[in-house]
Every structure is written in C-alpha cells, then in structure tokens.
GROMACS .gro file of C-alpha atoms in nm:
model
  461
    1MET     CA    1   0.967  -0.640  10.973
    2PRO     CA    2   0.891  -0.790  10.626
    3GLN     CA    3   0.893  -0.540  10.342
    4SER     CA    4   0.559  -0.672  10.213
    5PHE     CA    5   0.391  -0.590  10.545
    6ILE     CA    6   0.529  -0.235  10.541
    7LEU     CA    7   0.409  -0.188  10.182
    8LYS     CA    8   0.060  -0.314  10.266
    9PHE     CA    9   0.053  -0.094  10.576
   10LEU     CA   10   0.142   0.217  10.376
   11GLN     CA   11  -0.115   0.129  10.110
   12GLY     CA   12  -0.380   0.130  10.382
   13PHE     CA   13  -0.337   0.507  10.423
   14GLN     CA   14  -0.484   0.557  10.075
   15VAL     CA   15  -0.825   0.530  10.243
   16TYR     CA   16  -0.776   0.890  10.361
   17ARG     CA   17  -0.790   1.011  10.000
   18ASN     CA   18  -1.156   0.912   9.976
   19PRO     CA   19  -1.368   1.235   9.961
   20ARG     CA   20  -1.623   1.091  10.202
   21VAL     CA   21  -1.349   1.003  10.450
   22ILE     CA   22  -1.223   1.363  10.424
   23GLY     CA   23  -1.576   1.495  10.466
   24MET     CA   24  -1.618   1.287  10.781
   25LEU     CA   25  -1.346   1.500  10.942
   26PHE     CA   26  -1.576   1.805  10.923
   27LEU     CA   27  -1.888   1.612  11.022
   28GLY     CA   28  -1.694   1.482  11.322
   29PHE     CA   29  -1.610   1.842  11.410
   30SER     CA   30  -1.979   1.934  11.391
   31ALA     CA   31  -2.072   1.636  11.611
   32GLY     CA   32  -1.809   1.707  11.876
   33LEU     CA   33  -1.862   2.082  11.907
   34PRO     CA   34  -2.190   2.097  12.107
   35LEU     CA   35  -2.104   1.820  12.355
   36LEU     CA   36  -1.910   2.032  12.606
   37LEU     CA   37  -2.114   2.345  12.533
   38VAL     CA   38  -2.399   2.178  12.723
   39GLY     CA   39  -2.155   1.998  12.955
   40GLY     CA   40  -1.828   2.108  13.112
   41THR     CA   41  -1.804   2.446  12.941
   42PHE     CA   42  -2.168   2.520  13.020
   43THR     CA   43  -2.118   2.451  13.391
   44ALA     CA   44  -1.801   2.667  13.391
   45TRP     CA   45  -2.003   2.955  13.243
   46LEU     CA   46  -2.278   2.917  13.502
   47ARG     CA   47  -2.037   2.908  13.795
   48ASP     CA   48  -1.838   3.201  13.657
   49LEU     CA   49  -2.158   3.407  13.668
   50GLY     CA   50  -2.228   3.298  14.026
   51VAL     CA   51  -2.508   3.048  13.964
   52GLU     CA   52  -2.563   2.820  14.265
   53LEU     CA   53  -2.402   2.474  14.259
   54ALA     CA   54  -2.739   2.303  14.316
   55THR     CA   55  -2.880   2.470  14.007
   56ILE     CA   56  -2.569   2.377  13.806
   57GLY     CA   57  -2.612   2.016  13.916
   58PHE     CA   58  -2.972   2.005  13.797
   59LEU     CA   59  -2.883   2.170  13.466
   60SER     CA   60  -2.616   1.903  13.402
   61TRP     CA   61  -2.902   1.659  13.338
   62VAL     CA   62  -2.943   1.801  12.989
   63GLY     CA   63  -2.642   1.592  12.887
   64MET     CA   64  -2.842   1.273  12.944
   65ALA     CA   65  -2.986   1.314  12.594
   66HIS     CA   66  -2.683   1.130  12.452
   67SER     CA   67  -2.739   0.833  12.682
   68ILE     CA   68  -3.102   0.782  12.578
   69LYS     CA   69  -3.078   0.863  12.208
   70VAL     CA   70  -3.169   0.504  12.120
   71LEU     CA   71  -3.527   0.593  12.223
   72TRP     CA   72  -3.583   0.822  11.922
   73ALA     CA   73  -3.329   0.674  11.680
   74PRO     CA   74  -3.615   0.476  11.515
   75ILE     CA   75  -3.782   0.806  11.427
   76VAL     CA   76  -3.466   0.916  11.244
   77ASP     CA   77  -3.468   0.584  11.059
   78ARG     CA   78  -3.834   0.587  10.960
   79THR     CA   79  -3.961   0.944  10.939
   80SER     CA   80  -3.902   1.181  10.649
   81ILE     CA   81  -3.878   1.558  10.688
   82PRO     CA   82  -4.120   1.748  10.460
   83PHE     CA   83  -3.946   1.904  10.157
   84LEU     CA   84  -3.594   1.852  10.295
   85THR     CA   85  -3.587   1.474  10.258
   86ARG     CA   86  -3.696   1.501   9.895
   87TRP     CA   87  -3.422   1.761   9.833
   88LEU     CA   88  -3.129   1.628  10.037
   89GLY     CA   89  -3.213   1.265  10.101
   90TRP     CA   90  -3.286   1.079  10.423
   91ARG     CA   91  -2.963   1.108  10.618
   92ARG     CA   92  -2.854   1.456  10.508
   93SER     CA   93  -3.195   1.610  10.581
   94TRP     CA   94  -3.181   1.490  10.942
   95MET     CA   95  -2.820   1.603  10.972
   96LEU     CA   96  -2.903   1.953  10.850
   97VAL     CA   97  -3.209   1.996  11.072
   98SER     CA   98  -3.018   1.886  11.382
   99GLN     CA   99  -2.725   2.115  11.296
  100MET     CA  100  -2.957   2.411  11.248
  101SER     CA  101  -3.130   2.341  11.579
  102ILE     CA  102  -2.793   2.328  11.759
  103ALA     CA  103  -2.676   2.654  11.602
  104GLY     CA  104  -3.005   2.826  11.686
  105ALA     CA  105  -2.996   2.700  12.045
  106LEU     CA  106  -2.635   2.815  12.092
  107PHE     CA  107  -2.730   3.160  11.963
  108GLY     CA  108  -3.022   3.157  12.206
  109MET     CA  109  -2.785   3.072  12.493
  110ALA     CA  110  -2.551   3.352  12.382
  111LEU     CA  111  -2.834   3.604  12.406
  112THR     CA  112  -2.966   3.482  12.742
  113ASP     CA  113  -2.846   3.585  13.090
  114PRO     CA  114  -2.840   3.271  13.311
  115THR     CA  115  -2.858   3.480  13.627
  116GLN     CA  116  -3.186   3.640  13.517
  117GLN     CA  117  -3.352   3.377  13.296
  118GLN     CA  118  -3.241   3.034  13.415
  119TRP     CA  119  -3.549   2.866  13.271
  120LEU     CA  120  -3.475   3.006  12.925
  121VAL     CA  121  -3.108   2.913  12.919
  122ALA     CA  122  -3.210   2.566  13.041
  123LEU     CA  123  -3.460   2.541  12.754
  124TRP     CA  124  -3.195   2.640  12.499
  125ALA     CA  125  -2.952   2.390  12.652
  126VAL     CA  126  -3.210   2.111  12.622
  127VAL     CA  127  -3.270   2.197  12.255
  128ALA     CA  128  -2.893   2.198  12.191
  129ALA     CA  129  -2.847   1.864  12.374
  130PHE     CA  130  -3.126   1.686  12.189
  131GLY     CA  131  -3.010   1.840  11.861
  132SER     CA  132  -2.659   1.716  11.936
  133ALA     CA  133  -2.777   1.363  12.014
  134THR     CA  134  -2.993   1.359  11.699
  135GLN     CA  135  -2.697   1.477  11.494
  136ASP     CA  136  -2.493   1.188  11.638
  137ILE     CA  137  -2.765   0.943  11.532
  138SER     CA  138  -2.784   1.076  11.176
  139VAL     CA  139  -2.407   1.120  11.127
  140ASP     CA  140  -2.342   0.768  11.258
  141ALA     CA  141  -2.599   0.631  11.013
  142TYR     CA  142  -2.451   0.836  10.728
  143ARG     CA  143  -2.098   0.714  10.811
  144VAL     CA  144  -2.203   0.349  10.806
  145GLU     CA  145  -2.395   0.379  10.478
  146ALA     CA  146  -2.150   0.603  10.291
  147ALA     CA  147  -1.850   0.368  10.281
  148GLU     CA  148  -1.762   0.003  10.233
  149PRO     CA  149  -1.672  -0.212  10.537
  150HIS     CA  150  -1.295  -0.195  10.471
  151GLU     CA  151  -1.320   0.187  10.465
  152GLN     CA  152  -1.505   0.213  10.797
  153GLY     CA  153  -1.182   0.228  10.998
  154GLY     CA  154  -1.071   0.533  10.799
  155MET     CA  155  -1.415   0.691  10.835
  156ALA     CA  156  -1.399   0.634  11.210
  157ALA     CA  157  -1.046   0.776  11.242
  158SER     CA  158  -1.141   1.087  11.045
  159TYR     CA  159  -1.457   1.130  11.254
  160VAL     CA  160  -1.269   1.091  11.583
  161THR     CA  161  -1.006   1.346  11.475
  162GLY     CA  162  -1.268   1.608  11.391
  163TYR     CA  163  -1.462   1.525  11.707
  164ARG     CA  164  -1.159   1.569  11.937
  165VAL     CA  165  -1.052   1.895  11.769
  166ALA     CA  166  -1.406   2.029  11.817
  167MET     CA  167  -1.405   1.933  12.184
  168LEU     CA  168  -1.079   2.124  12.226
  169MET     CA  169  -1.238   2.424  12.056
  170ALA     CA  170  -1.550   2.399  12.274
  171SER     CA  171  -1.346   2.381  12.594
  172ALA     CA  172  -1.016   2.568  12.576
  173GLY     CA  173  -1.127   2.778  12.277
  174ALA     CA  174  -1.452   2.889  12.436
  175LEU     CA  175  -1.281   2.967  12.766
  176HIS     CA  176  -1.018   3.183  12.593
  177ILE     CA  177  -1.286   3.374  12.399
  178ALA     CA  178  -1.485   3.427  12.719
  179ALA     CA  179  -1.170   3.551  12.895
  180VAL     CA  180  -1.089   3.818  12.637
  181GLY     CA  181  -1.449   3.900  12.545
  182SER     CA  182  -1.759   3.754  12.708
  183TRP     CA  183  -1.952   3.429  12.740
  184SER     CA  184  -2.207   3.562  12.492
  185LEU     CA  185  -1.929   3.611  12.238
  186ALA     CA  186  -1.796   3.261  12.309
  187TYR     CA  187  -2.130   3.090  12.254
  188GLY     CA  188  -2.210   3.308  11.952
  189THR     CA  189  -1.878   3.204  11.797
  190MET     CA  190  -1.952   2.836  11.864
  191ALA     CA  191  -2.292   2.878  11.697
  192LEU     CA  192  -2.121   3.017  11.385
  193LEU     CA  193  -1.877   2.724  11.383
  194MET     CA  194  -2.173   2.487  11.343
  195GLY     CA  195  -2.170   2.621  10.987
  196VAL     CA  196  -1.882   2.381  10.922
  197GLY     CA  197  -2.120   2.088  10.956
  198MET     CA  198  -2.400   2.255  10.758
  199VAL     CA  199  -2.175   2.332  10.461
  200THR     CA  200  -2.033   1.978  10.467
  201THR     CA  201  -2.383   1.831  10.475
  202LEU     CA  202  -2.496   2.043  10.180
  203ILE     CA  203  -2.197   1.957   9.958
  204SER     CA  204  -2.193   1.586  10.047
  205THR     CA  205  -2.384   1.326   9.849
  206GLU     CA  206  -2.655   1.110  10.000
  207PRO     CA  207  -2.542   0.748  10.045
  208LYS     CA  208  -2.721   0.488   9.836
  209HIS     CA  209  -2.986   0.314  10.042
  210ARG     CA  210  -2.967  -0.065  10.026
  211GLN     CA  211  -3.204  -0.306  10.189
  212SER     CA  212  -3.211  -0.684  10.208
  213ALA     CA  213  -3.491  -0.903  10.081
  214ALA     CA  214  -3.514  -1.049  10.432
  215VAL     CA  215  -3.614  -0.709  10.569
  216PHE     CA  216  -3.898  -0.675  10.318
  217ALA     CA  217  -4.012  -1.027  10.399
  218MET     CA  218  -4.011  -0.956  10.774
  219GLU     CA  219  -4.207  -0.632  10.743
  220ALA     CA  220  -4.445  -0.796  10.497
  221ARG     CA  221  -4.520  -1.057  10.765
  222VAL     CA  222  -4.607  -0.772  11.003
  223ILE     CA  223  -4.855  -0.629  10.750
  224GLY     CA  224  -4.994  -0.975  10.687
  225TYR     CA  225  -5.045  -1.034  11.058
  226LEU     CA  226  -5.225  -0.701  11.099
  227ASP     CA  227  -5.446  -0.783  10.799
  228ARG     CA  228  -5.560  -1.099  10.976
  229THR     CA  229  -5.648  -0.913  11.295
  230LYS     CA  230  -5.904  -0.648  11.376
  231HIS     CA  231  -5.659  -0.368  11.301
  232SER     CA  232  -5.771  -0.141  11.019
  233GLY     CA  233  -5.731   0.211  10.888
  234ALA     CA  234  -5.518   0.451  11.091
  235ARG     CA  235  -5.481   0.203  11.376
  236LYS     CA  236  -5.332  -0.053  11.140
  237ASN     CA  237  -5.093   0.199  10.985
  238ILE     CA  238  -4.973   0.331  11.321
  239THR     CA  239  -4.924  -0.020  11.461
  240ALA     CA  240  -4.733  -0.127  11.153
  241TRP     CA  241  -4.510   0.181  11.178
  242LEU     CA  242  -4.437   0.124  11.547
  243ILE     CA  243  -4.352  -0.242  11.494
  244GLY     CA  244  -4.134  -0.159  11.194
  245ALA     CA  245  -3.954   0.121  11.378
  246PHE     CA  246  -3.909  -0.025  11.726
  247VAL     CA  247  -3.938  -0.404  11.699
  248CYS     CA  248  -3.804  -0.500  11.357
  249PRO     CA  249  -3.453  -0.350  11.407
  250PHE     CA  250  -3.392  -0.577  11.705
  251ALA     CA  251  -3.567  -0.875  11.550
  252ASP     CA  252  -3.352  -0.830  11.238
  253PHE     CA  253  -3.028  -0.836  11.438
  254PHE     CA  254  -3.118  -1.156  11.623
  255GLN     CA  255  -3.250  -1.311  11.303
  256ARG     CA  256  -2.922  -1.246  11.120
  257TYR     CA  257  -2.689  -1.363  11.396
  258GLY     CA  258  -2.898  -1.617  11.588
  259LYS     CA  259  -2.738  -1.739  11.911
  260ALA     CA  260  -2.417  -1.555  11.819
  261ALA     CA  261  -2.605  -1.227  11.877
  262LEU     CA  262  -2.575  -1.273  12.253
  263VAL     CA  263  -2.199  -1.325  12.224
  264ILE     CA  264  -2.170  -1.013  12.007
  265LEU     CA  265  -2.367  -0.799  12.252
  266LEU     CA  266  -2.159  -0.928  12.544
  267PHE     CA  267  -1.840  -0.849  12.352
  268ILE     CA  268  -1.961  -0.495  12.277
  269ALA     CA  269  -2.041  -0.444  12.646
  270THR     CA  270  -1.697  -0.562  12.764
  271PHE     CA  271  -1.459  -0.433  12.496
  272ARG     CA  272  -1.398  -0.087  12.645
  273ILE     CA  273  -1.429  -0.158  13.017
  274SER     CA  274  -1.053  -0.146  13.086
  275ASP     CA  275  -1.019   0.186  12.899
  276ILE     CA  276  -1.314   0.341  13.081
  277PHE     CA  277  -1.177   0.231  13.420
  278MET     CA  278  -0.839   0.381  13.332
  279GLY     CA  279  -0.990   0.707  13.208
  280VAL     CA  280  -1.188   0.773  13.525
  281MET     CA  281  -0.889   0.733  13.757
  282ALA     CA  282  -0.612   0.871  13.532
  283ASN     CA  283  -0.588   1.228  13.665
  284PRO     CA  284  -0.623   1.131  14.034
  285PHE     CA  285  -0.344   0.877  13.975
  286TYR     CA  286  -0.113   1.136  13.819
  287LEU     CA  287  -0.172   1.379  14.105
  288ASP     CA  288  -0.130   1.115  14.377
  289LEU     CA  289   0.195   1.003  14.218
  290GLY     CA  290   0.334   1.356  14.234
  291PHE     CA  291   0.313   1.488  13.879
  292THR     CA  292   0.248   1.862  13.847
  293LYS     CA  293  -0.061   2.005  13.685
  294SER     CA  294   0.157   2.140  13.402
  295GLN     CA  295   0.302   1.795  13.336
  296ILE     CA  296  -0.047   1.644  13.331
  297ALA     CA  297  -0.175   1.914  13.093
  298ASN     CA  298   0.123   1.900  12.857
  299ILE     CA  299   0.191   1.525  12.851
  300ALA     CA  300  -0.127   1.342  12.948
  301ALA     CA  301  -0.372   1.586  12.784
  302ALA     CA  302  -0.206   1.763  12.487
  303PHE     CA  303   0.056   1.502  12.391
  304GLY     CA  304  -0.193   1.227  12.476
  305LEU     CA  305  -0.446   1.372  12.231
  306ILE     CA  306  -0.186   1.369  11.953
  307MET     CA  307  -0.105   1.005  12.030
  308THR     CA  308  -0.474   0.911  12.035
  309LEU     CA  309  -0.538   1.071  11.696
  310SER     CA  310  -0.222   0.909  11.556
  311GLY     CA  311  -0.339   0.572  11.681
  312ALA     CA  312  -0.684   0.626  11.530
  313ALA     CA  313  -0.528   0.706  11.192
  314VAL     CA  314  -0.307   0.397  11.206
  315GLY     CA  315  -0.604   0.183  11.309
  316GLY     CA  316  -0.809   0.307  11.016
  317ALA     CA  317  -0.526   0.229  10.773
  318LEU     CA  318  -0.477  -0.121  10.917
  319VAL     CA  319  -0.849  -0.200  10.891
  320ALA     CA  320  -0.847  -0.082  10.528
  321ARG     CA  321  -0.556  -0.312  10.445
  322PHE     CA  322  -0.597  -0.614  10.672
  323GLY     CA  323  -0.967  -0.620  10.760
  324ILE     CA  324  -1.153  -0.586  11.088
  325ALA     CA  325  -1.111  -0.933  11.241
  326ARG     CA  326  -0.736  -0.946  11.303
  327MET     CA  327  -0.723  -0.585  11.420
  328LEU     CA  328  -1.018  -0.641  11.655
  329LEU     CA  329  -0.838  -0.928  11.828
  330PHE     CA  330  -0.511  -0.731  11.839
  331THR     CA  331  -0.668  -0.421  11.997
  332ALA     CA  332  -0.880  -0.632  12.235
  333PHE     CA  333  -0.549  -0.762  12.373
  334MET     CA  334  -0.339  -0.445  12.355
  335ALA     CA  335  -0.590  -0.199  12.507
  336PRO     CA  336  -0.594  -0.365  12.851
  337ALA     CA  337  -0.231  -0.480  12.828
  338THR     CA  338  -0.108  -0.120  12.814
  339ASN     CA  339  -0.266  -0.060  13.155
  340LEU     CA  340   0.034  -0.253  13.287
  341THR     CA  341   0.257   0.040  13.188
  342PHE     CA  342   0.076   0.249  13.450
  343ALA     CA  343   0.136  -0.021  13.709
  344GLY     CA  344   0.506   0.014  13.625
  345LEU     CA  345   0.479   0.392  13.652
  346ALA     CA  346   0.322   0.354  13.996
  347ILE     CA  347   0.628   0.152  14.101
  348ILE     CA  348   0.899   0.388  13.967
  349GLY     CA  349   0.724   0.708  14.076
  350PRO     CA  350   0.682   1.048  13.905
  351GLN     CA  351   0.943   1.002  13.634
  352GLN     CA  352   0.857   1.209  13.325
  353PRO     CA  353   1.008   0.961  13.073
  354GLY     CA  354   0.795   0.689  13.231
  355LEU     CA  355   0.482   0.902  13.194
  356VAL     CA  356   0.564   0.975  12.829
  357ALA     CA  357   0.616   0.604  12.757
  358ALA     CA  358   0.290   0.509  12.930
  359ILE     CA  359   0.095   0.777  12.744
  360ILE     CA  360   0.238   0.667  12.407
  361ALA     CA  361   0.153   0.302  12.471
  362ASP     CA  362  -0.195   0.362  12.613
  363ASN     CA  363  -0.316   0.640  12.384
  364VAL     CA  364  -0.184   0.495  12.057
  365THR     CA  365  -0.345   0.157  12.124
  366GLY     CA  366  -0.656   0.332  12.256
  367GLY     CA  367  -0.686   0.536  11.936
  368MET     CA  368  -0.643   0.221  11.727
  369ALA     CA  369  -0.908   0.045  11.933
  370ILE     CA  370  -1.156   0.329  11.875
  371SER     CA  371  -1.120   0.313  11.495
  372VAL     CA  372  -1.131  -0.065  11.480
  373PHE     CA  373  -1.427  -0.096  11.715
  374ILE     CA  374  -1.635   0.168  11.538
  375ALA     CA  375  -1.563  -0.012  11.211
  376TYR     CA  376  -1.681  -0.336  11.372
  377LEU     CA  377  -2.001  -0.185  11.509
  378SER     CA  378  -2.070  -0.036  11.166
  379SER     CA  379  -2.036  -0.380  11.007
  380LEU     CA  380  -2.304  -0.520  11.238
  381THR     CA  381  -2.580  -0.287  11.124
  382ASN     CA  382  -2.841  -0.351  10.858
  383THR     CA  383  -2.876  -0.038  10.645
  384ALA     CA  384  -3.254  -0.070  10.673
  385TYR     CA  385  -3.217   0.016  11.043
  386THR     CA  386  -2.875   0.180  11.062
  387ALA     CA  387  -2.957   0.461  11.304
  388THR     CA  388  -3.150   0.243  11.550
  389GLN     CA  389  -2.907  -0.047  11.559
  390TYR     CA  390  -2.595   0.169  11.580
  391ALA     CA  391  -2.749   0.378  11.860
  392LEU     CA  392  -2.812   0.054  12.051
  393PHE     CA  393  -2.455  -0.067  11.998
  394SER     CA  394  -2.294   0.265  12.092
  395SER     CA  395  -2.502   0.289  12.411
  396LEU     CA  396  -2.416  -0.069  12.507
  397MET     CA  397  -2.049   0.006  12.432
  398THR     CA  398  -2.017   0.253  12.720
  399LEU     CA  399  -2.306   0.198  12.962
  400PRO     CA  400  -2.176  -0.110  13.155
  401GLY     CA  401  -1.826   0.036  13.185
  402GLN     CA  402  -1.954   0.375  13.297
  403PHE     CA  403  -2.173   0.217  13.563
  404ALA     CA  404  -1.897  -0.010  13.694
  405ALA     CA  405  -1.647   0.279  13.684
  406GLY     CA  406  -1.835   0.436  13.972
  407PHE     CA  407  -1.668   0.181  14.200
  408THR     CA  408  -1.312   0.235  14.072
  409GLY     CA  409  -1.231   0.487  14.347
  410LEU     CA  410  -1.316   0.232  14.616
  411LEU     CA  411  -1.109  -0.028  14.433
  412ALA     CA  412  -0.804   0.199  14.407
  413GLU     CA  413  -0.827   0.291  14.775
  414HIS     CA  414  -0.850  -0.073  14.875
  415VAL     CA  415  -0.574  -0.230  14.664
  416GLY     CA  416  -0.347   0.066  14.581
  417TRP     CA  417  -0.247   0.194  14.238
  418VAL     CA  418  -0.032  -0.103  14.133
  419GLY     CA  419  -0.305  -0.349  14.222
  420PHE     CA  420  -0.567  -0.125  14.059
  421PHE     CA  421  -0.393  -0.127  13.719
  422LEU     CA  422  -0.325  -0.500  13.737
  423ILE     CA  423  -0.697  -0.561  13.799
  424THR     CA  424  -0.806  -0.322  13.521
  425ALA     CA  425  -0.575  -0.504  13.282
  426GLY     CA  426  -0.745  -0.825  13.386
  427THR     CA  427  -1.088  -0.682  13.305
  428GLY     CA  428  -0.988  -0.702  12.939
  429ALA     CA  429  -0.969  -1.083  12.947
  430PRO     CA  430  -1.341  -1.143  12.871
  431ALA     CA  431  -1.321  -0.922  12.559
  432ILE     CA  432  -1.012  -1.110  12.436
  433ILE     CA  433  -1.183  -1.448  12.482
  434LEU     CA  434  -1.503  -1.326  12.316
  435ALA     CA  435  -1.309  -1.174  12.024
  436ALA     CA  436  -1.142  -1.510  11.962
  437LEU     CA  437  -1.480  -1.683  11.986
  438LEU     CA  438  -1.627  -1.447  11.727
  439PHE     CA  439  -1.372  -1.576  11.475
  440ARG     CA  440  -1.551  -1.913  11.493
  441ILE     CA  441  -1.918  -1.823  11.520
  442ALA     CA  442  -1.958  -1.473  11.369
  443HIS     CA  443  -1.642  -1.372  11.184
  444PRO     CA  444  -1.611  -0.988  11.193
  445ASP     CA  445  -1.509  -0.970  10.826
  446LYS     CA  446  -1.811  -1.174  10.717
  447PRO     CA  447  -2.116  -0.978  10.837
  448ALA     CA  448  -2.436  -1.179  10.837
  449ARG     CA  449  -2.625  -0.976  10.579
  450VAL     CA  450  -2.684  -0.978  10.207
  451GLU     CA  451  -2.796  -0.635  10.089
  452GLU     CA  452  -2.986  -0.547   9.779
  453GLU     CA  453  -3.114  -0.221   9.638
  454THR     CA  454  -3.457  -0.114   9.750
  455PRO     CA  455  -3.697  -0.273   9.497
  456PRO     CA  456  -3.884  -0.034   9.268
  457GLY     CA  457  -4.203   0.096   9.420
  458GLN     CA  458  -4.083   0.053   9.776
  459THR     CA  459  -4.011   0.343  10.007
  460ALA     CA  460  -3.693   0.363  10.203
  461PRO     CA  461  -3.641   0.343  10.481
   0.00000   0.00000   0.00000
C-alpha cells in the first residue's frame, strides 16, 4: 500500500479532534438511550410484571413515532420556542425541550405501576417516544449544520458510537439494574442519564444558520401569490406558513437537483436493502447453522458491535480525507458483497473462525457504510429546511427495506441459506449502479446548493 495513502488515511482521523465531533458522541448517547426504553426493554418490563401479551402488542405501537417523524419535522424547522430559542438558538432549544420531555416521561414511567395504571404508563411512553423522535429530528439538523461536508463522516461516526453505547445501556444495563433492584430504579436511572444530553446541549454552541438566495426567492413568490389572491390577514399568514413549512422543503430539493432528484431518492431507498435483509435473518441463521447462544452473544453481538463502531470510525476518517463520492461507491459495493461471506459460512457449517471472519467483514463494512451514507444524506439538505429534508431522507432510507424484509423468511425457506445470501448480495446491484450514475449527474462531493448568510432583517428559519 503506497505510503502517501497511509499518511492521508491517518490524517483523516484528525476530524475526531473537532470539539463538535466530540460533542456529537454525547448527543448520540442522548438520542439512542430512549429508543429501547419504549421498545424492547419496555416490553420486557411489562411481561416481567405479568402484563398480557395482547396489551404488550398494542403498547408497542408507541415506537411508531420514529417512523412518522417527518410529519412534524417542519414544525421543528419553522417554529421557535418562547424564551428558549432567543437564549439557546433554534436547534439547541428544540434539543433541550425534547430531552427534558424524555427525562420527565421516564421518571413518570418509573413511578407508575403498569399492572395498576396501564393507561398512565402508556401515556408516559407516548410522551417519551414523541420526545425521542423530536430529539432525533433536532439532533440530525444540528449535526448537519454544525460541521462542513468533509467533517460529516466523523460527525456520523461519533453519533453512531454514542447511539450504540446508549442502546447497550438501555437494554443490558437496564435489565441488570432491574435484576438487582427494581424496574422503577432502572427507569429512574435512565431518566438521570438523559442529563448527559442536556449538559451537552447547554455547553454546545448554536450552528450558524445559512440560507440561499434561492430559498428567499421561492418563499417570496409564495407571498406574492397570496397577495394576488383573496387571502388576507391571519388566513394569509397561516397559509404562507404551511406552504413554507410543508411544501417549500420538497420543492427546494427538486428545484436544486431537477431530474437527478428521482435518481437520488431511488438510491437512498435501495442503498441499505441488503444490510436490512441480512439483519432480519442473522440470528435465525446462526441458530439454524448450529451456533450456541453464547457464541452468538459473544461474537455476533458484542464483538460485532466493536467491529461496527470501528468501521464507522474508519468511514468517518476516509470521508474527511477522500470525500464522500469515492467512499459512497466503495461502500455501495462492499456492503452487499460481504453477504457472500455468510453464504460461505452456510457451506462450511458452524465453524467459529468462519463466523469471526464473516462478522469482521460484514460489520466493518456496515459501519463504514453508515458513516458514509449519513454524510451523504447530510450533504443533500438545504440548511433552510434541514430537519424536514433529513427526516424525509432517513425515513426513505429504511422504509422500503423494512417492508420488503417481511418476506425474507419465506425467501430463506424456499431457497435455503446459501441461496438466500446470494440473492441478498444481488439486491445491492441497483445501489451500485445508481451510485456510479450519481457521479455523472449529481456528484456527491458537489452538492447542488450555494448558501449565504441570512440577510439582515430576515428571520431564520
């Protein structure tokens, strides 16, 4: 390997010295903590107390807040919070309010007995879920606006690391606390840990808001159109706000990218399909092959997490040094290609060295893909509509794969494990082709936007 490449690669790790990249580690922790506390850990608590399975199933719906967050992301983009926004700024005020609502809801859950007050624990869970989704919206927007495009890979890697550590704390950590103490103690402790995010938000600095002249021109046309119609007074103001919040973000994206926008959206929808397919069937595959639960926990889960975080860190460094485009094409190819290692594992059987090799290949490239792809999605947003556009992209990133993954069990039963992994590797082909096409029509390192500071006298967002 050329010495110059190694030197450039090592220089890329300097991105992790950026204070905002370091801060994103703690904001990632704050974002990841509540997810399982209204998901898997929550259902474990309910069942441990003897709550009926039907009730547990209905209560699992609270997690849908993360899937529909795009519906209120425009409010986060366009609505200020009295007093707080003036003090902390746009993004940090929303981050703090959502973090406080999560902490309060977790305390409420800690003080509520699900066997006696199911409606109340459900209410607290809903508050925590919507607070968590709102925190995701505001932290995503902050991450995009707080760093330059070449630093977004490092921001993403730091965020993912904090997020995964928090999920471990909210699952294994909460279960251990509940085992030696009580579920109330576990949820009370998790509520206190939300203080990590609050402190980070308070000591961080608000990113500088930048907005393109094209955005002002587009919204001015909306006002001009309303002036020429019968709209007036409050009706005019409300209509203008709704159009600016819900229509302009999407119009802006298609205006900036033109016909290439459809290719970009299709690429976003297909990039992670092979990984999602693999993730759904991974544990059933390990068990069917004959690996023990201990081997799965130690190698696939614990060691796999280390490999994923290592890959994310490497991906962030490579984006910082070599840009998004080349790394996007590389990971678009490698992510599905590593599924072939599991086809090989299915052939040789439950050999531990084979499992270790497959986990290293799949999780390292998967971690790299996460950092690179988040950096790419961040580059697509216009900072006038960061929260709304990123919420759209992140939903599109997982929704098609998650829907199609529902049929992976039928596929595996029909073609066997070797055939299954060969097919899932093939599902990555569209993303590879689209990534190559993007080099020609919408180069990932040349985002279609020219940003300027918000002109004096204008409000932002």
